[in-house]
Coordinates of C-alpha atoms in Angstrom, one line a residue:
M1 CA 4.7 -12.7 -31.7
S2 CA 3.3 -12.0 -28.4
K3 CA 2.1 -8.7 -27.3
R4 CA 5.0 -6.7 -25.2
I5 CA 4.1 -3.8 -22.9
F6 CA 6.3 -1.1 -21.9
I7 CA 5.5 1.0 -19.0
D8 CA 7.4 4.2 -18.1
M9 CA 8.0 5.0 -14.4
D10 CA 8.7 9.1 -13.6
G11 CA 5.5 10.7 -14.4
T12 CA 3.5 7.4 -15.1
L13 CA 3.6 4.8 -12.4
C14 CA 4.6 7.5 -9.7
R15 CA 4.0 11.2 -9.0
F16 CA 7.3 12.5 -10.5
H17 CA 6.3 15.6 -11.5
D18 CA 2.9 16.0 -9.5
I19 CA 1.6 19.3 -9.1
E20 CA 1.7 19.1 -5.6
H21 CA 5.1 17.7 -5.4
K22 CA 8.0 19.6 -6.7
Y23 CA 11.0 17.5 -5.9
I24 CA 13.5 18.0 -8.5
E25 CA 16.0 19.8 -6.2
Q26 CA 15.8 16.8 -4.1
M27 CA 16.6 14.0 -6.9
W28 CA 20.2 13.5 -5.6
E29 CA 19.2 12.9 -2.0
P30 CA 18.9 9.1 -0.9
G31 CA 15.3 7.9 -0.4
F32 CA 13.9 10.4 -3.4
Y33 CA 12.9 7.3 -6.0
L34 CA 12.0 5.2 -3.1
N35 CA 9.4 7.6 -1.3
L36 CA 8.0 8.8 -4.5
R37 CA 3.8 8.4 -4.5
P38 CA 2.2 6.1 -6.8
F39 CA -0.5 6.7 -9.3
E40 CA -2.8 4.3 -7.6
E41 CA -5.4 3.6 -9.8
F42 CA -3.0 3.1 -12.7
I43 CA -0.8 0.8 -10.8
N44 CA -3.7 -1.5 -10.1
A45 CA -4.7 -1.3 -13.5
V46 CA -1.2 -2.5 -14.5
S47 CA -1.3 -5.1 -11.7
L48 CA -5.0 -6.1 -12.9
C49 CA -3.9 -6.2 -16.7
I50 CA -0.8 -8.6 -15.8
D51 CA -3.0 -10.8 -14.1
R52 CA -5.7 -11.0 -16.7
H53 CA -2.9 -11.6 -19.4
P54 CA -0.2 -14.1 -18.3
D55 CA 1.0 -14.8 -21.8
T56 CA 1.5 -11.1 -22.5
E57 CA 5.1 -9.9 -21.5
F58 CA 5.1 -6.4 -19.3
F59 CA 7.8 -4.5 -19.0
I60 CA 9.5 -1.3 -17.3
L61 CA 11.3 1.3 -19.4
S62 CA 12.5 4.0 -17.4
A63 CA 15.2 6.8 -18.1
V64 CA 18.1 7.6 -15.6
L65 CA 20.3 10.7 -15.7
D66 CA 23.7 10.2 -16.0
T67 CA 24.5 12.6 -13.4
E68 CA 22.1 10.6 -11.0
P69 CA 23.6 8.9 -8.1
P70 CA 24.3 5.0 -8.4
F71 CA 21.5 4.3 -5.6
A72 CA 18.8 5.8 -8.1
E73 CA 18.2 2.6 -10.2
A74 CA 18.2 0.5 -7.1
E75 CA 15.8 2.7 -5.2
K76 CA 13.9 2.3 -8.6
R77 CA 13.7 -1.3 -8.4
E78 CA 12.9 -1.5 -4.7
W79 CA 9.7 1.0 -5.9
L80 CA 8.8 -1.7 -8.3
H81 CA 9.1 -4.3 -6.1
K82 CA 6.8 -3.1 -3.7
F83 CA 4.0 -1.8 -5.9
L84 CA 4.3 -4.2 -8.7
P85 CA 5.6 -7.5 -7.4
Q86 CA 4.6 -9.0 -10.8
I87 CA 7.6 -7.4 -12.4
T88 CA 10.9 -9.5 -12.3
N89 CA 14.1 -7.7 -12.2
E90 CA 14.6 -8.9 -16.2
H91 CA 11.9 -6.9 -17.1
M92 CA 12.8 -3.8 -15.8
L93 CA 14.9 -1.7 -18.2
F94 CA 16.8 1.3 -17.1
V95 CA 17.9 3.6 -20.3
P96 CA 20.0 6.9 -20.5
A97 CA 17.9 9.8 -20.3
G98 CA 17.2 11.6 -23.8
T99 CA 17.5 8.1 -25.5
D100 CA 15.1 7.1 -28.1
K101 CA 13.6 4.1 -26.2
A102 CA 11.9 2.8 -29.5
A103 CA 15.8 2.4 -30.9
L104 CA 16.4 -0.2 -27.9
I105 CA 13.9 -2.4 -28.9
P106 CA 14.3 -5.4 -30.9
D107 CA 11.7 -6.3 -33.6
M108 CA 9.8 -3.1 -33.2
G109 CA 6.4 -3.3 -34.4
A110 CA 2.8 -2.5 -33.3
D111 CA 2.9 -5.6 -31.1
C112 CA 5.3 -3.3 -29.1
V113 CA 3.2 -1.1 -27.1
L114 CA 4.8 2.0 -24.8
I115 CA 2.8 4.0 -22.3
D116 CA 4.5 7.0 -21.3
D117 CA 3.7 10.6 -19.9
Y118 CA 6.4 12.2 -22.3
N119 CA 5.2 13.3 -26.0
K120 CA 9.2 13.3 -27.3
N121 CA 9.2 9.3 -26.3
L122 CA 5.8 8.4 -27.7
S123 CA 6.4 10.3 -31.1
E124 CA 9.5 8.3 -31.3
W125 CA 8.1 5.4 -30.6
R126 CA 5.0 6.0 -33.0
Q127 CA 7.7 6.7 -35.8
S128 CA 9.3 3.3 -35.4
G129 CA 6.1 1.6 -35.9
G130 CA 5.2 0.6 -32.2
T131 CA 1.8 1.5 -30.3
A132 CA 2.0 4.6 -28.3
I133 CA -0.2 5.5 -25.3
K134 CA -0.2 8.7 -23.6
F135 CA -0.6 8.5 -19.9
I136 CA -2.0 12.1 -18.4
N137 CA -1.1 12.7 -15.2
D138 CA -1.7 16.0 -13.2
V139 CA 0.6 18.4 -15.7
N140 CA 1.5 16.9 -18.9
D141 CA -1.7 17.9 -21.0
R142 CA -1.7 21.6 -20.8
G143 CA 0.1 22.6 -24.1
L144 CA 2.7 24.8 -21.9
G145 CA 5.7 23.4 -23.3
A146 CA 8.8 21.4 -21.7
Y147 CA 7.4 18.6 -20.0
G148 CA 4.0 18.3 -21.6
G149 CA 5.6 18.3 -25.1
E150 CA 5.8 21.2 -27.6
K151 CA 4.0 24.3 -26.6
G152 CA 0.3 24.2 -27.9
N153 CA 0.5 20.8 -29.1
L154 CA -1.5 18.3 -27.2
W155 CA -1.2 14.6 -27.8
D156 CA -3.4 13.3 -30.7
G157 CA -3.2 9.6 -30.1
L158 CA -4.0 7.2 -27.7
R159 CA -4.6 8.3 -24.1
V160 CA -5.4 6.8 -20.5
R161 CA -5.9 9.0 -17.5
H162 CA -4.6 9.1 -13.8
D163 CA -8.0 9.7 -12.4
E164 CA -9.9 6.9 -14.1
S165 CA -10.6 3.6 -12.5
A166 CA -8.5 0.9 -12.4
M167 CA -10.9 -1.3 -14.0
A168 CA -11.6 1.2 -16.8
T169 CA -8.2 2.1 -17.4
C170 CA -7.1 -1.7 -17.6
L171 CA -9.9 -2.3 -20.3
K172 CA -8.5 0.6 -22.2
M173 CA -4.8 -1.1 -22.3
E174 CA -6.5 -4.2 -23.3
R175 CA -8.5 -2.4 -26.4
F176 CA -5.5 0.1 -27.3
S177 CA -2.8 -2.8 -27.2
G178 CA -5.1 -5.3 -29.0
I179 CA -4.7 -8.1 -26.1
D180 CA -6.6 -11.1 -27.3
R181 CA -9.4 -12.0 -24.7
E182 CA -10.5 -15.5 -24.0
E183 CA -14.2 -16.0 -24.6
N184 CA -15.1 -17.7 -21.3
K185 CA -13.3 -14.4 -19.4
D186 CA -15.8 -11.8 -21.1
S187 CA -18.6 -13.6 -19.0
A188 CA -16.8 -13.3 -15.9
F189 CA -17.6 -10.1 -13.4
Y190 CA -14.0 -8.9 -13.5
G191 CA -13.0 -10.5 -17.1
F192 CA -11.3 -13.8 -15.3
A193 CA -12.5 -17.4 -16.1
D194 CA -12.2 -18.3 -12.4
D195 CA -13.3 -15.3 -10.4
V196 CA -12.5 -15.3 -6.7
L197 CA -15.0 -13.7 -4.3
P198 CA -14.1 -12.0 -1.1
E199 CA -16.7 -13.8 1.1
R200 CA -15.7 -16.9 -0.1
L201 CA -12.1 -16.4 0.7
L202 CA -12.9 -15.1 4.1
E203 CA -15.1 -18.5 4.7
L204 CA -12.2 -20.8 3.8
L205 CA -9.3 -19.0 5.2
P206 CA -9.6 -20.5 8.9
D207 CA -9.6 -24.2 7.6
Y208 CA -6.9 -23.4 5.2
F209 CA -4.5 -22.1 7.8
T210 CA -5.4 -24.8 10.2
I211 CA -4.4 -27.4 7.7
R212 CA -1.3 -25.2 6.6
Q213 CA 0.0 -24.6 10.3
E214 CA -0.4 -28.2 11.2
S215 CA 1.2 -29.4 8.3
D216 CA 4.0 -26.9 8.9
T217 CA 4.5 -27.8 12.3
A218 CA 4.9 -31.5 11.6
L219 CA 7.4 -30.5 8.9
I220 CA 9.5 -28.5 11.2
A221 CA 9.8 -31.1 14.1
E222 CA 10.8 -33.7 11.1
L223 CA 13.7 -31.1 10.1
Y224 CA 14.8 -31.1 13.7
R225 CA 14.6 -34.8 14.0
N226 CA 17.1 -34.8 10.8
G227 CA 19.4 -32.2 12.4
E228 CA 18.5 -29.5 10.1
G229 CA 16.5 -27.0 12.5
F230 CA 14.3 -24.4 11.7
F231 CA 14.4 -20.7 13.1
D232 CA 12.0 -18.2 12.0
F233 CA 9.4 -17.3 9.0
A234 CA 11.4 -14.0 7.8
S235 CA 11.9 -15.1 4.2
I236 CA 8.4 -16.7 4.2
S237 CA 7.8 -15.5 0.8
D238 CA 10.0 -18.2 -0.5
H239 CA 10.7 -20.2 2.8
S240 CA 6.8 -21.0 3.1
R241 CA 6.3 -22.0 0.0
T242 CA 9.2 -24.4 0.1
L243 CA 7.6 -25.8 3.1
A244 CA 4.5 -26.3 1.2
E245 CA 6.3 -28.0 -1.5
K246 CA 8.0 -30.3 1.0
L247 CA 4.7 -31.2 2.8
T248 CA 4.5 -34.9 3.6
D249 CA 2.4 -36.8 1.4
K250 CA -0.5 -36.6 4.4
G251 CA -0.4 -32.9 4.1
K252 CA -0.7 -32.9 0.5
T253 CA -3.7 -35.3 0.5
R254 CA -5.1 -33.0 3.1
L255 CA -4.9 -30.0 0.7
S256 CA -5.9 -32.0 -2.6
A257 CA -9.2 -33.3 -0.3
F258 CA -9.8 -29.8 1.2
Q259 CA -9.4 -28.2 -2.5
T260 CA -11.9 -30.9 -3.9
A261 CA -14.2 -30.9 -0.9
Q262 CA -14.6 -27.4 -1.2
G263 CA -14.5 -27.2 -4.9
V264 CA -11.6 -24.5 -4.9
N265 CA -10.2 -23.8 -8.1
A266 CA -6.5 -22.8 -8.6
A267 CA -7.0 -18.9 -8.7
L268 CA -8.6 -19.3 -4.9
M269 CA -5.9 -21.6 -3.6
D270 CA -3.3 -19.4 -4.8
C271 CA -5.1 -16.4 -2.6
L272 CA -5.5 -18.3 0.3
D273 CA -1.6 -19.4 0.0
T274 CA -0.6 -15.8 -0.4
C275 CA -2.6 -14.8 2.6
Y276 CA -1.1 -17.8 4.8
S277 CA 2.3 -16.8 3.3
L278 CA 2.0 -13.1 4.3
S279 CA 0.6 -14.0 7.8
R280 CA 3.7 -16.2 8.5
A281 CA 6.3 -13.6 6.9
Y282 CA 4.9 -10.6 9.0
S283 CA 3.4 -12.5 11.9
I284 CA -0.2 -11.2 11.1
P285 CA -2.9 -13.3 13.5
L286 CA -5.5 -14.8 11.4
S287 CA -8.1 -12.4 13.3
R288 CA -6.4 -9.4 12.2
L289 CA -6.0 -10.6 8.8
T290 CA -9.9 -11.3 8.3
G291 CA -10.6 -8.5 9.9
W292 CA -8.8 -6.2 7.2
I293 CA -10.5 -8.3 4.4
T294 CA -13.7 -8.1 6.2
A295 CA -13.5 -4.3 6.4
S296 CA -12.5 -4.3 2.8
V297 CA -15.5 -5.8 1.9
R298 CA -18.2 -4.1 4.2
Y299 CA -16.7 -0.7 4.6
E300 CA -13.9 0.1 1.9
H301 CA -15.8 -1.9 -0.9
A302 CA -12.2 -2.5 -2.2
W303 CA -13.2 -5.4 -4.4
Q304 CA -15.7 -3.8 -6.1
T305 CA -13.5 -2.0 -8.1
Y306 CA -10.3 -4.4 -8.0
P307 CA -10.8 -8.5 -8.5
V308 CA -9.3 -10.3 -5.6
T309 CA -6.0 -12.0 -7.0
S310 CA -2.6 -13.1 -5.5
S311 CA -0.6 -9.7 -6.4
N312 CA -3.7 -7.4 -5.2
L313 CA -4.1 -9.0 -2.0
Q314 CA -0.1 -8.6 -1.8
V315 CA -0.7 -4.9 -2.3
Y316 CA -3.7 -4.4 0.1
I317 CA -2.2 -6.3 2.9
A318 CA 1.3 -4.3 2.6
K319 CA -1.1 -1.4 2.6
M320 CA -2.6 -2.5 6.0
L321 CA 0.5 -3.2 7.5
A322 CA 1.8 0.3 6.7
R323 CA -1.4 1.8 7.8
D324 CA -1.0 0.1 11.0
A325 CA 2.4 1.3 11.6
Q326 CA 1.3 4.7 11.3
L327 CA -1.6 4.5 13.7
K328 CA 0.8 2.8 16.3
V329 CA 3.2 6.0 15.7
L330 CA 0.1 8.2 16.1
S331 CA -1.3 6.4 19.2
D332 CA 2.4 6.4 20.8
Q333 CA 1.9 10.1 20.2
I334 CA -1.6 10.6 21.4
Q335 CA -0.7 8.6 24.5
A336 CA 2.2 10.7 25.1
V337 CA 0.6 14.1 24.7
S338 CA -2.1 12.8 26.9
K339 CA 0.1 11.7 29.6
E340 CA 1.9 15.3 29.5
L341 CA -1.8 17.0 29.4
K342 CA -2.7 15.1 32.7
Q343 CA 0.3 16.1 34.4
T344 CA -0.2 19.7 33.4
E345 CA -3.8 19.5 34.5
S346 CA -2.8 18.0 37.8
R347 CA -0.7 20.7 38.8
I348 CA -3.3 23.4 38.0
Y349 CA -6.6 21.5 39.9
M350 CA -4.4 19.6 42.2
P351 CA -1.1 21.8 42.9
S352 CA 2.0 20.8 44.7
A353 CA 3.2 23.0 47.5
T354 CA 6.0 24.2 45.1
D355 CA 3.3 25.4 42.4
V356 CA 1.4 27.1 44.9
A357 CA 4.5 28.8 46.0
M358 CA 5.2 29.7 42.3
D359 CA 2.1 30.8 41.6
V360 CA 1.8 33.3 44.5
V361 CA 5.7 34.4 43.7
S362 CA 4.7 35.0 40.1
N363 CA 1.3 36.9 41.0
G364 CA -0.6 33.9 39.5
L365 CA 1.5 34.0 36.1
Q366 CA 2.4 30.3 37.1
K367 CA -0.9 29.3 36.7
D368 CA -1.8 31.2 33.2
T369 CA 1.6 29.2 32.1
L370 CA 0.2 26.2 33.0
S371 CA -3.1 26.8 31.5
A372 CA -1.5 27.9 28.0
R373 CA 0.3 24.9 28.5
C374 CA -2.7 22.7 28.6
E375 CA -4.4 24.5 25.4
A376 CA -1.5 23.9 23.5
L377 CA -1.6 20.2 24.5
K378 CA -5.3 19.6 23.7
S379 CA -4.5 21.5 20.1
R380 CA -1.7 18.8 19.7
L381 CA -4.0 16.4 20.9
D382 CA -7.0 17.3 18.6
V383 CA -4.4 17.2 15.3
H384 CA -3.1 13.6 16.2
K385 CA -6.6 12.4 16.9
D386 CA -7.7 13.9 13.7
E387 CA -4.7 12.1 12.0
W388 CA -6.0 8.9 13.3
R389 CA -9.4 9.2 12.3
Q390 CA -8.4 10.1 8.7
L391 CA -6.1 6.8 8.4
A392 CA -8.1 4.6 10.6
G393 CA -11.6 5.7 9.2
T394 CA -13.0 5.6 13.0
A395 CA -12.1 7.9 15.7
Y396 CA -9.4 7.5 18.1
P397 CA -10.6 4.6 21.2
Q398 CA -10.9 6.7 24.4
L399 CA -10.4 3.4 25.7
L400 CA -6.8 3.6 25.3
F401 CA -6.5 6.6 27.6
G402 CA -7.9 4.7 30.4
N403 CA -10.1 6.9 32.9
G404 CA -7.5 9.2 33.9
Q405 CA -9.2 12.0 31.8
M406 CA -12.8 11.5 33.3
K407 CA -11.6 11.6 36.6
Y408 CA -10.1 15.0 35.9
Q409 CA -13.3 16.2 34.3
K410 CA -15.3 14.6 37.3
Y411 CA -12.7 16.7 39.6
T412 CA -13.0 19.8 37.9
T413 CA -16.7 20.3 38.0
M414 CA -17.4 19.4 41.6
P415 CA -17.7 21.8 44.3
K416 CA -14.1 22.1 45.5
E417 CA -15.1 22.3 48.9
K418 CA -16.3 18.8 48.9
P419 CA -14.6 16.7 51.0
L420 CA -11.8 14.8 48.7
A421 CA -12.4 11.6 50.7
N422 CA -16.3 11.6 49.9
Q423 CA -15.5 11.6 46.1
K424 CA -16.1 8.9 43.7

């Protein structure tokens, strides 16, 4: 029988009992499970292990409380589709909390592996003859009782940790699970028979996109000629693949010729297809996509730890889309605060007749109030720009401000008796 690996969710894949996030009182609120943060290194380790061993079955085995709202399971499934897209719905198993997980698995034996953060689940699994691996998170290895197991008793069996690299954890999972590895995988850098190099992927993307776009354009025109029509690429994950399968013989020939001429293996073709499909699905320009991947190679060094695979590209591109969405929100906030700051400074340095009158009436309090407002706005601006820098890895581009700020700085440093008409 092939290996079967079962992986828990709460406290294992996601930070359910993270010491920084005490969420218990929020468990019954919509969006709770959907917004749990992942243990990123472990998620990537599982993703890597799945890619390396397509003949091994991977399952999610997670408990659900009887008192939890009906949307809890649906949110868990959506969370898994986002972070582990290789896991199908049929391989997501949800059981009542407190249930002996081992009792639910047919043909239990050493080939059945459970990775869980809870000692009780692991003990029952091991007693039933399965292989139990404890996931060590932030709180469950202190011998404090309750969540971590019996008080004073630490897990005495196999372990993987949340703070180890994805590759190290993947290799441990393979060794502990006894997954057989092909000889030709051992000599490859990441353990794949056909490694995909990020520089090679970047080199081939433009030509691959050109071929696919021309083929899709021809097919869409053909659909319209046949009266079928085509509206958008919203469901591109499925639809673009359908388009690819329906390519004309000429299109198929061009792709085959491209693959042969460039010496592209199946793994690299799958990565190229993933980039193209996601580009269509989310309207990502090729230049933006290649910019992300270039940054991941030159600055983030992402692929030194994680191999370039179709699933890893999906996760990385989804992360970059989410990051850009957050940057757009921050940019809007920065520009809004900058605009308000500019208007407030204008009322100080180039006051209207009303502002002058108010300042006289208030005995200078009007200007003091506006100055305090400016300081508060500058503080908000610094906070937003610092958030931008941390997220983008670079300073907020001053170009987006226009030159308004420079004009004000210049104005405030110039002698006020100088005629305004002579200022440049």
